[in-house]
Short mmCIF file of C-alpha atoms and ligand atoms in Angstrom, two decimals:
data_model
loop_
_atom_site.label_atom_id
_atom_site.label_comp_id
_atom_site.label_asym_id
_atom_site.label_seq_id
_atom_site.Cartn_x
_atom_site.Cartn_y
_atom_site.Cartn_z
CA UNK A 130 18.92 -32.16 -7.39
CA UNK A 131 18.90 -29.23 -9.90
CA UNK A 132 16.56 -26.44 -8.43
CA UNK A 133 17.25 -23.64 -11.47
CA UNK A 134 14.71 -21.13 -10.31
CA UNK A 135 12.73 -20.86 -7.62
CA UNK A 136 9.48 -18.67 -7.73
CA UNK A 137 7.05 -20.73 -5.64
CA UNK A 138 7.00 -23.77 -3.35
CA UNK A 139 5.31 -25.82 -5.67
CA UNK A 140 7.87 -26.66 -7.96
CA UNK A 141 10.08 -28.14 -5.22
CA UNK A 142 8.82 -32.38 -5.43
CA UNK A 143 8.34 -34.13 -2.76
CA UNK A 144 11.47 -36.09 -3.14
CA UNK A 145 13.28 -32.75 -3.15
CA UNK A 146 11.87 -31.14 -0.20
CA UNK A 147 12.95 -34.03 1.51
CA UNK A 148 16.35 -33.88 0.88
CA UNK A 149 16.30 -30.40 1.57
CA UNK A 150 15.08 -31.33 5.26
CA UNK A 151 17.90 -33.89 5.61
CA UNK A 152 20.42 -31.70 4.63
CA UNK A 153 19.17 -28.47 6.45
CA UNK A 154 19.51 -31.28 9.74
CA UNK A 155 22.65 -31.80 8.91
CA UNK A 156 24.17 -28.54 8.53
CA UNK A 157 22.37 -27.78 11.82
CA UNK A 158 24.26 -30.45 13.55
CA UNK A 159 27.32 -30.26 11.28
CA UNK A 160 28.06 -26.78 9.94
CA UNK A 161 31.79 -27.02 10.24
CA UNK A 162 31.07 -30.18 7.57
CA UNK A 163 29.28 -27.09 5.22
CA UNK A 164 31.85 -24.26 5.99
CA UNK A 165 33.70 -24.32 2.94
CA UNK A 166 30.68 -25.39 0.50
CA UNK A 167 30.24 -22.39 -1.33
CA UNK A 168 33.68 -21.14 -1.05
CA UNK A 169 34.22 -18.68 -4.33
CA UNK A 170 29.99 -18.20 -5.00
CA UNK A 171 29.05 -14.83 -4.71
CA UNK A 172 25.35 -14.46 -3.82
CA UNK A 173 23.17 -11.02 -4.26
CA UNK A 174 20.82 -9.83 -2.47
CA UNK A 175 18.03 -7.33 -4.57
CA UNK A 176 15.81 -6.13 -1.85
CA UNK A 177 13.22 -3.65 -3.27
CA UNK A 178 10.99 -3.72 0.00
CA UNK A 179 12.02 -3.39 3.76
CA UNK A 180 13.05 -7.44 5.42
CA UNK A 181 14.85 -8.61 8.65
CA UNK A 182 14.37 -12.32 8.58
CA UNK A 183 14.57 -13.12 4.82
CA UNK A 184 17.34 -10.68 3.80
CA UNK A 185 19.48 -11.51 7.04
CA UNK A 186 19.17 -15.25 6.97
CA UNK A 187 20.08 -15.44 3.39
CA UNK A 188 23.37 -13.31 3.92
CA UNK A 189 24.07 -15.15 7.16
CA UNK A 190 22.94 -18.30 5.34
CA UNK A 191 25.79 -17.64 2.28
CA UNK A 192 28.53 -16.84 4.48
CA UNK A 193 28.19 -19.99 7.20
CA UNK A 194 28.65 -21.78 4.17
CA UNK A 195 31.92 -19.73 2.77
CA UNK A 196 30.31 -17.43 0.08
CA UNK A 197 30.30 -13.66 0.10
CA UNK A 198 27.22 -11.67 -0.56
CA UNK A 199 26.55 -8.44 -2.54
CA UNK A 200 23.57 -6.25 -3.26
CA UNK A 201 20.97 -3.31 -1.75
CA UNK A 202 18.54 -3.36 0.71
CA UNK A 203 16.99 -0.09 -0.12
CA UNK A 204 16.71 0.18 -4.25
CA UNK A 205 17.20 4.24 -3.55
CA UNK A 206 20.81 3.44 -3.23
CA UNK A 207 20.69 1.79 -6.32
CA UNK A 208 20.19 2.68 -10.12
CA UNK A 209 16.87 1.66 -9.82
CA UNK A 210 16.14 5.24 -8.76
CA UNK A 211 17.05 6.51 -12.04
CA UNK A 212 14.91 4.42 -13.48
CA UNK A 213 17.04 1.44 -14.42
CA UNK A 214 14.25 -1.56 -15.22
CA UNK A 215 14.21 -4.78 -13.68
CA UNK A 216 15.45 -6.65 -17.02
CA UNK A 217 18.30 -4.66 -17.04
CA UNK A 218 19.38 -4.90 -13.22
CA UNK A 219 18.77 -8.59 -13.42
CA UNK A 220 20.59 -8.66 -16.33
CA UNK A 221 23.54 -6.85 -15.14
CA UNK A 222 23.64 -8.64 -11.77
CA UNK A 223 23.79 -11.78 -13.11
CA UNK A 224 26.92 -11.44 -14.78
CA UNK A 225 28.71 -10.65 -11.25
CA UNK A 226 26.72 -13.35 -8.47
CA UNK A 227 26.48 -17.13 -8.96
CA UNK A 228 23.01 -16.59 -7.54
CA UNK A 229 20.41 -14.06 -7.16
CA UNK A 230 17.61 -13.58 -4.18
CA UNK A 231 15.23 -10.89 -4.72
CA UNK A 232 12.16 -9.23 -2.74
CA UNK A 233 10.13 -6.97 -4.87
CA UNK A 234 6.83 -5.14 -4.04
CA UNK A 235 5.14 -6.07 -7.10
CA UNK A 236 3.32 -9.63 -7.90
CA UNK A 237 4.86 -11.61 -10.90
CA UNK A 238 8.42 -9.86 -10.13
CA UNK A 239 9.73 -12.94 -9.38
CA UNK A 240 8.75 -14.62 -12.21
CA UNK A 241 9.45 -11.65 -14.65
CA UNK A 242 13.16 -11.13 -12.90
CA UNK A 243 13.68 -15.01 -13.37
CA UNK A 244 13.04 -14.71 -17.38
CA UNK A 245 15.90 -12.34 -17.52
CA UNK A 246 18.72 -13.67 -15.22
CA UNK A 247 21.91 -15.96 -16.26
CA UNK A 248 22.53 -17.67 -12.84
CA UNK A 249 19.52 -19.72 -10.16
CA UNK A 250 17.33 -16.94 -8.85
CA UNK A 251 15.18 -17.08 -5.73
CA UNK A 252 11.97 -15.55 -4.78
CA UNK A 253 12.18 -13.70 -1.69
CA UNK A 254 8.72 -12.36 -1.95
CA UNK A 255 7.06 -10.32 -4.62
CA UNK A 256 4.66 -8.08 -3.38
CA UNK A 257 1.54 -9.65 -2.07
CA UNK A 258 1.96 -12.86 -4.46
CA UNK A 259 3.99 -15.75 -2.92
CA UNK A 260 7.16 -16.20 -0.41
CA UNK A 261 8.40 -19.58 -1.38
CA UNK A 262 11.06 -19.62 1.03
CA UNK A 263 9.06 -18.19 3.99
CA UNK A 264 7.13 -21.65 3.07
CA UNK A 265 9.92 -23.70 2.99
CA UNK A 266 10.78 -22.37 7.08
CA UNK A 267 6.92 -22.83 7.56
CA UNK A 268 7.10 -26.46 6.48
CA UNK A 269 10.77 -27.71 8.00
CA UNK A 270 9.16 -26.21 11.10
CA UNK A 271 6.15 -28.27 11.30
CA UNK A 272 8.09 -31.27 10.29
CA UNK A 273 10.25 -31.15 13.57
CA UNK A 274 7.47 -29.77 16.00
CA UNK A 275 4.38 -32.26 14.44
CA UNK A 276 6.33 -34.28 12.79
CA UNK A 277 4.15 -34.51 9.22
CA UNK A 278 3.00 -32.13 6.97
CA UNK A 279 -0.53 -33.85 6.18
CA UNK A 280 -3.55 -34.61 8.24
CA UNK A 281 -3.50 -31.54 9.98
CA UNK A 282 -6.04 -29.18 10.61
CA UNK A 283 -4.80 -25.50 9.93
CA UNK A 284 -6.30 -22.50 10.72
CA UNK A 285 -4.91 -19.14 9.19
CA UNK A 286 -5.95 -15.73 10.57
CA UNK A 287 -5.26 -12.13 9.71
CA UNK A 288 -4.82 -10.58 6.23
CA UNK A 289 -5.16 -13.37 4.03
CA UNK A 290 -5.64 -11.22 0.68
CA UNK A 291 -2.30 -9.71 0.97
CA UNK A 292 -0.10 -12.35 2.82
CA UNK A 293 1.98 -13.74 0.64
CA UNK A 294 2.75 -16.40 2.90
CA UNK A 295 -0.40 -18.07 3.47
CA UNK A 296 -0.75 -18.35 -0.42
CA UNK A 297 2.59 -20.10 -0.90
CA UNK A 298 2.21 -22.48 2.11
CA UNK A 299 -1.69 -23.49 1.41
CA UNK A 300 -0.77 -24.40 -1.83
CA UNK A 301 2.33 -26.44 0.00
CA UNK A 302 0.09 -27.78 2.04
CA UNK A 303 -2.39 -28.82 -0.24
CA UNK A 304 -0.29 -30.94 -1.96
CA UNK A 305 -0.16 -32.57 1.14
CA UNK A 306 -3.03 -35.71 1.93
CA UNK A 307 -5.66 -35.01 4.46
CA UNK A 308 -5.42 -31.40 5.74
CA UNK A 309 -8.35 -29.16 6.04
CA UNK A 310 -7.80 -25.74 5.89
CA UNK A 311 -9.77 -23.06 7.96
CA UNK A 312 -9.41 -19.59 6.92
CA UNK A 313 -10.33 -17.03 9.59
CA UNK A 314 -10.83 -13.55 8.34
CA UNK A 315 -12.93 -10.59 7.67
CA UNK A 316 -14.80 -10.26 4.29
CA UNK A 317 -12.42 -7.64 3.09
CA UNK A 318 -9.26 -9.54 3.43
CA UNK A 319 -10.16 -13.12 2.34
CA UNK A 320 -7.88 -15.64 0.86
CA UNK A 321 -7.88 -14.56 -3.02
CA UNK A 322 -9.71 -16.49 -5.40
CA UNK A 323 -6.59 -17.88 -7.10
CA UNK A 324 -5.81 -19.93 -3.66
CA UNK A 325 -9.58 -20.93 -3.21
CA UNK A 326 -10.28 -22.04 -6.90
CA UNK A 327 -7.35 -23.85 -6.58
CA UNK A 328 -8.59 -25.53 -3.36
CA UNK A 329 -11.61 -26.51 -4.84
CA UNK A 330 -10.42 -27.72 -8.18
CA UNK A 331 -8.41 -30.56 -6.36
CA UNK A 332 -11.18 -30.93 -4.51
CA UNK A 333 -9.71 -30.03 -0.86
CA UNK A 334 -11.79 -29.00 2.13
CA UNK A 335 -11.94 -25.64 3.64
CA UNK A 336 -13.94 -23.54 5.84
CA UNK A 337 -14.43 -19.82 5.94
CA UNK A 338 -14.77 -18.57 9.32
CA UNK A 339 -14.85 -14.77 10.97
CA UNK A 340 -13.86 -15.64 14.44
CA UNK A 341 -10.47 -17.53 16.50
CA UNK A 342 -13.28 -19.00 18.94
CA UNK A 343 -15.34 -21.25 16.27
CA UNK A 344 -12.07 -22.90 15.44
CA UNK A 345 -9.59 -22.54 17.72
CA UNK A 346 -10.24 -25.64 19.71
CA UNK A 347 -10.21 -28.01 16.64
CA UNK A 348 -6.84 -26.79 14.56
CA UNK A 349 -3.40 -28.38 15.20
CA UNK A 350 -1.53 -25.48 13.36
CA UNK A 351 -2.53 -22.16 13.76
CA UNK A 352 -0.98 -19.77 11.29
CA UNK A 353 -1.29 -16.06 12.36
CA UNK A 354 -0.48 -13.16 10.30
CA UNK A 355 0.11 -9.18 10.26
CA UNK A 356 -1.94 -6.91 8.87
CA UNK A 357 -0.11 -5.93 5.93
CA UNK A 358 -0.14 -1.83 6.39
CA UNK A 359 1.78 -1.37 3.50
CA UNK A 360 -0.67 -3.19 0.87
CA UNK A 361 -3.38 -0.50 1.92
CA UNK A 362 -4.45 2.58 0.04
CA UNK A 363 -5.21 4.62 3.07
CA UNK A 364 -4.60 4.67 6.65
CA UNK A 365 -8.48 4.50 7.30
CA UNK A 366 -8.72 1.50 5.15
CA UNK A 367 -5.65 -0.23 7.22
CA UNK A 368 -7.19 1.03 10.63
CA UNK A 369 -10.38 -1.08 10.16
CA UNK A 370 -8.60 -3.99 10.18
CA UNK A 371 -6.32 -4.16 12.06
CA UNK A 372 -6.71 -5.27 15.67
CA UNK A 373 -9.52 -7.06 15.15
CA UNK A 374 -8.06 -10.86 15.62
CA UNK A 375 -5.73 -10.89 18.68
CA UNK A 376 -4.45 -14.18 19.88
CA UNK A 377 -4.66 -13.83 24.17
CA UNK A 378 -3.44 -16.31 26.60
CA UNK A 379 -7.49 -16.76 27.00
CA UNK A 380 -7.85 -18.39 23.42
CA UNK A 381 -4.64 -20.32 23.62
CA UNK A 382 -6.77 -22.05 26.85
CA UNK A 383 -8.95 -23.33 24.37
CA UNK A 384 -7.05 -24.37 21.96
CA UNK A 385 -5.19 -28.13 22.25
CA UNK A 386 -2.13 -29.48 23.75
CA UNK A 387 0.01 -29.44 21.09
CA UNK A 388 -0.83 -26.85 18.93
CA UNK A 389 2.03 -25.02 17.10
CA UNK A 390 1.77 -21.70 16.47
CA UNK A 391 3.23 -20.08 13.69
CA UNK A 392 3.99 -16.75 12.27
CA UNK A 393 6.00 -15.23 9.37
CA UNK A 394 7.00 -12.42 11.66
CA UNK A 395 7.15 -9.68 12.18
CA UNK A 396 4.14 -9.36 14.21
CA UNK A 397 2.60 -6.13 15.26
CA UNK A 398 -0.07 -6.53 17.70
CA UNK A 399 -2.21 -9.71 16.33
CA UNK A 400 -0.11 -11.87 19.80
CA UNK A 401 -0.04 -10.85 22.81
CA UNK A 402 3.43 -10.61 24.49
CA UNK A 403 2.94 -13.25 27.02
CA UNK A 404 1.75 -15.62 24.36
CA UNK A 405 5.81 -15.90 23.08
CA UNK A 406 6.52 -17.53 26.23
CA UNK A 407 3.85 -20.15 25.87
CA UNK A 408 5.32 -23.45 24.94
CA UNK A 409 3.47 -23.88 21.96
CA UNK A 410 4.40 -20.92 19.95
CA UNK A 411 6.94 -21.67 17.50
CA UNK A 412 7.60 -18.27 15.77
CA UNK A 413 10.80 -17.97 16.84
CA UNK A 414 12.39 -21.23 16.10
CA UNK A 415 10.45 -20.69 12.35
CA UNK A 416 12.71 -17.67 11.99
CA UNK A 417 15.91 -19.54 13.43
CA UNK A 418 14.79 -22.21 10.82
CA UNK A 419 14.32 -20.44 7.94
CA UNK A 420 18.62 -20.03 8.22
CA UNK A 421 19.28 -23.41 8.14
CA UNK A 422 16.83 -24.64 5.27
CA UNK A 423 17.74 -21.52 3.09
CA UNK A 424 21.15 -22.98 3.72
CA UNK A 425 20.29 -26.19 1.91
CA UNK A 426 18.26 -24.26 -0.61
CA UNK A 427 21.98 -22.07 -1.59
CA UNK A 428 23.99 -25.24 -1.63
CA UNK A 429 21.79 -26.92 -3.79
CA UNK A 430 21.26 -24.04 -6.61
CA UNK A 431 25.15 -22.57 -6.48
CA UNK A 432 26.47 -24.75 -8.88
CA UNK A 433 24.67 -24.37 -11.63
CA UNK A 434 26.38 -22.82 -14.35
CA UNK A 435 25.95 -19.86 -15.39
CA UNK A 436 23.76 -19.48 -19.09
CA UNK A 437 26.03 -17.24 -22.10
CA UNK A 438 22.67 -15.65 -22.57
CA UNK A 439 19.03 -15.99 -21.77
CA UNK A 440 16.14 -16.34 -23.93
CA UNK A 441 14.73 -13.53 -26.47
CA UNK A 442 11.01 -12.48 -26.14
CA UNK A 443 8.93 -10.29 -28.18
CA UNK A 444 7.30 -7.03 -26.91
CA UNK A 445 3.74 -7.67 -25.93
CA UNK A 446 1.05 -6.70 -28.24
CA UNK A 447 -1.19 -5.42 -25.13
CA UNK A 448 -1.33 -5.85 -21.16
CA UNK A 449 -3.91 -8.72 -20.78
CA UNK A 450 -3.44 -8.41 -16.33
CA UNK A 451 -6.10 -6.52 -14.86
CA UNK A 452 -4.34 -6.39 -11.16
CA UNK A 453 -3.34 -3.25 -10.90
CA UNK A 454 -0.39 -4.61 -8.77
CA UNK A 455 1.01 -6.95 -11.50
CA UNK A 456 4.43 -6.54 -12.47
CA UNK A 457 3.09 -6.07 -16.27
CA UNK A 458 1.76 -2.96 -15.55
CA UNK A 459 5.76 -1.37 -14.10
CA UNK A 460 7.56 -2.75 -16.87
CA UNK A 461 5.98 -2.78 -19.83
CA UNK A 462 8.25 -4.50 -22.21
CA UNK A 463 7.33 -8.39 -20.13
CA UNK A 464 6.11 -10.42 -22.73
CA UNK A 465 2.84 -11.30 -22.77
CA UNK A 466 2.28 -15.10 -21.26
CA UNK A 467 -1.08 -16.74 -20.26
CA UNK A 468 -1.10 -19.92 -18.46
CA UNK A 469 -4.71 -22.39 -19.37
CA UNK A 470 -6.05 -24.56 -16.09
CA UNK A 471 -9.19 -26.10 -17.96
CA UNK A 472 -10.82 -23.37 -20.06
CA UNK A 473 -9.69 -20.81 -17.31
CA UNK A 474 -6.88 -18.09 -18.31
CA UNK A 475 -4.10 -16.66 -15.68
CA UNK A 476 -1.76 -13.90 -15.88
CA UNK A 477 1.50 -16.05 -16.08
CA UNK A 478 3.43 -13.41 -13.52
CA UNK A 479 0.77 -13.07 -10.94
CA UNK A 480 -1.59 -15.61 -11.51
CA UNK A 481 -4.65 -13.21 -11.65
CA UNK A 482 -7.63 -14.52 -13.41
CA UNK A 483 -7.86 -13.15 -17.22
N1 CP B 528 8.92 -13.39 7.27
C1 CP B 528 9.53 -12.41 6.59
O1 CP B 528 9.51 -12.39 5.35
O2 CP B 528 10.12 -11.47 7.37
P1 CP B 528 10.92 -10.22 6.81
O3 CP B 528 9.93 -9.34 6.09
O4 CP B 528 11.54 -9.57 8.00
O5 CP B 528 11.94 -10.75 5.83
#
């Protein structure tokens, strides 16, 4: 399996994933077996934006299995506060790591850091665009606790316009026979219309709803997510959201058996404390998973050589990306590429409709 670069779920097959499951088992059960696998890899670590999980399980991933790490967790203690752009810092960095994981806080930075870099690159999360390996922790998770991936009902709550996570793993799940999505949010923070056009294109069911109680009692998954502060313009804007979907012991009465409950983490207020000790909530064991299956992901993209030199492009023309949060709009020398689904145009970086 040759993963080169990995900027969203989707481009992981089937067959793939799987074998990324069966080995993430294994080096659970086996790590001694995996100690010495990336002996002599160096792996960096380019984190633009604040993480505990991502950041720390890659580093902790890298050296269970023998490699040594490099990189910044705050760019301020890097050039990029003189202004250094991200073609040259991806540039530079991949001529000292074997492999490079990067969080940025602008959608398409993954993609756009990817076009630049010599060695496998991995998208830690670019701004409030996709988080392909939050996905892949979100999917080894459910299939240990409900054993499959498909036929599930899934409800996802919270800010859906700005989680990056709930894009990358409806789009996983999609792909997936059967499920039905429900998406429980307020107006203002909706699923964007990338995910839902999507949805509908292949013709896969979902259901908008405003309220935990119209669904609760039907969903086998229930995905909850944080209200993502830091996506807001103002505090006023932020403070009318948040709080308003809670998950209490109350609604987990409702809800079945043998629901799992999921979150990216962290989580602010959106669960109640005495919901962690429930036996249904699976946050934690998501974040002790996401080691072990980011594990697999390093072993499986370390040994690709690395390329004498990337690809040229030609300075864009114009900036055809309207969202003001695209990458396109930071650096300005990205090349201009438009993907075509039918006669509809997308911003190739963060998918934005053109
Ligand atoms: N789930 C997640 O991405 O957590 P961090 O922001 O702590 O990395």
């Amino acid at each position: 399996m040759k993963i080169e670069h990995l900027i969203d779920f989707s481009s992981i097959t089937p067959e793939e994933w799987n074998i990324l499951c069966n080995l993430a088992d294994d080096i659970r059960h086996k790590p001694a077996k995996y100690a010495d696998a990336c002996r002599g890899k160096v792996m960096a670590t380019l984190f633009y934006e604040p993480s505990t999980r991502t950041q720390l399980s890659f580093q902790t991933a890298m050296q269970r299995l023998g490699g040594t790490v490099i990189g910044f967790a705050d760019p301020q203690n890097s050039s990029v506060s003189k202004g250094e752009s991200l073609r040259d810092t991806i540039k530079i960095v991949s001529g000292y790591a074997d492999i490079i994981v990067m969080r940025n806080p602008k959608e398409g930075a993954a993609y756009a850091a990817s076009l630049y870099s010599r060695v496998p690159f991995i998208n830690a999360g670019d701004g409030g665009h996709l988080h392909p390996t939050q996905t892949m922790a979100d999917m080894y998770t459910l299939r240990s606790t409900k054993g499959r991936t498909d036929h599930l009902k899934i409800g996802m709550c919270g800010d859906l316009l700005n989680g990056r996570t709930v894009h990358s793993l409806t789009r996983a799940l999609s792909a997936r026979p059967g499920n039905h999505f429900y998406f429980i949010s307020t107006p203002e923070l909706s699923m964007p219309e990338y995910i839902t056009d999507m949805l509908e294109e292949k013709q896969i069911s979902y259901s908008k709803v405003s309220t935990l109680d119209e669904c609760i009692n039907e969903l086998d998954v229930l995905y909850m997510t944080r209200i993502q502060k830091e996506r807001f313009a103002s505090e006023e804007e932020y403070r009318a959201q948040s709080g308003v979907y809670v998950l209490t012991k109350e609604k987990m009465d409702a809800a079945k058996s043998d629901l799992v409950v999921l979150h990216p983490l962290p989580k602010v207020d959106e669960i109640d404390y005495e919901v962690d000790d429930d036996p249904r909530a699976k946050y934690f064991l998501q974040a002790e998973n996401g080691m072990y299956i980011r594990m697999a992901l390093i072993l499986s993209m370390c040994d690709i050589p690395r390329k004498s030199v990337t690809q040229t492009y030609p300075l864009p023309k114009k900036q055809v990306c309207s969202n003001p949060r695209c990458i396109t709009r930071f650096e300005p020398y990205l090349p201009e590429i438009v993907d075509r689904v039918g006669d509809k145009q997308f911003c190739a970086y963060c998918e934005h409709k053109i």
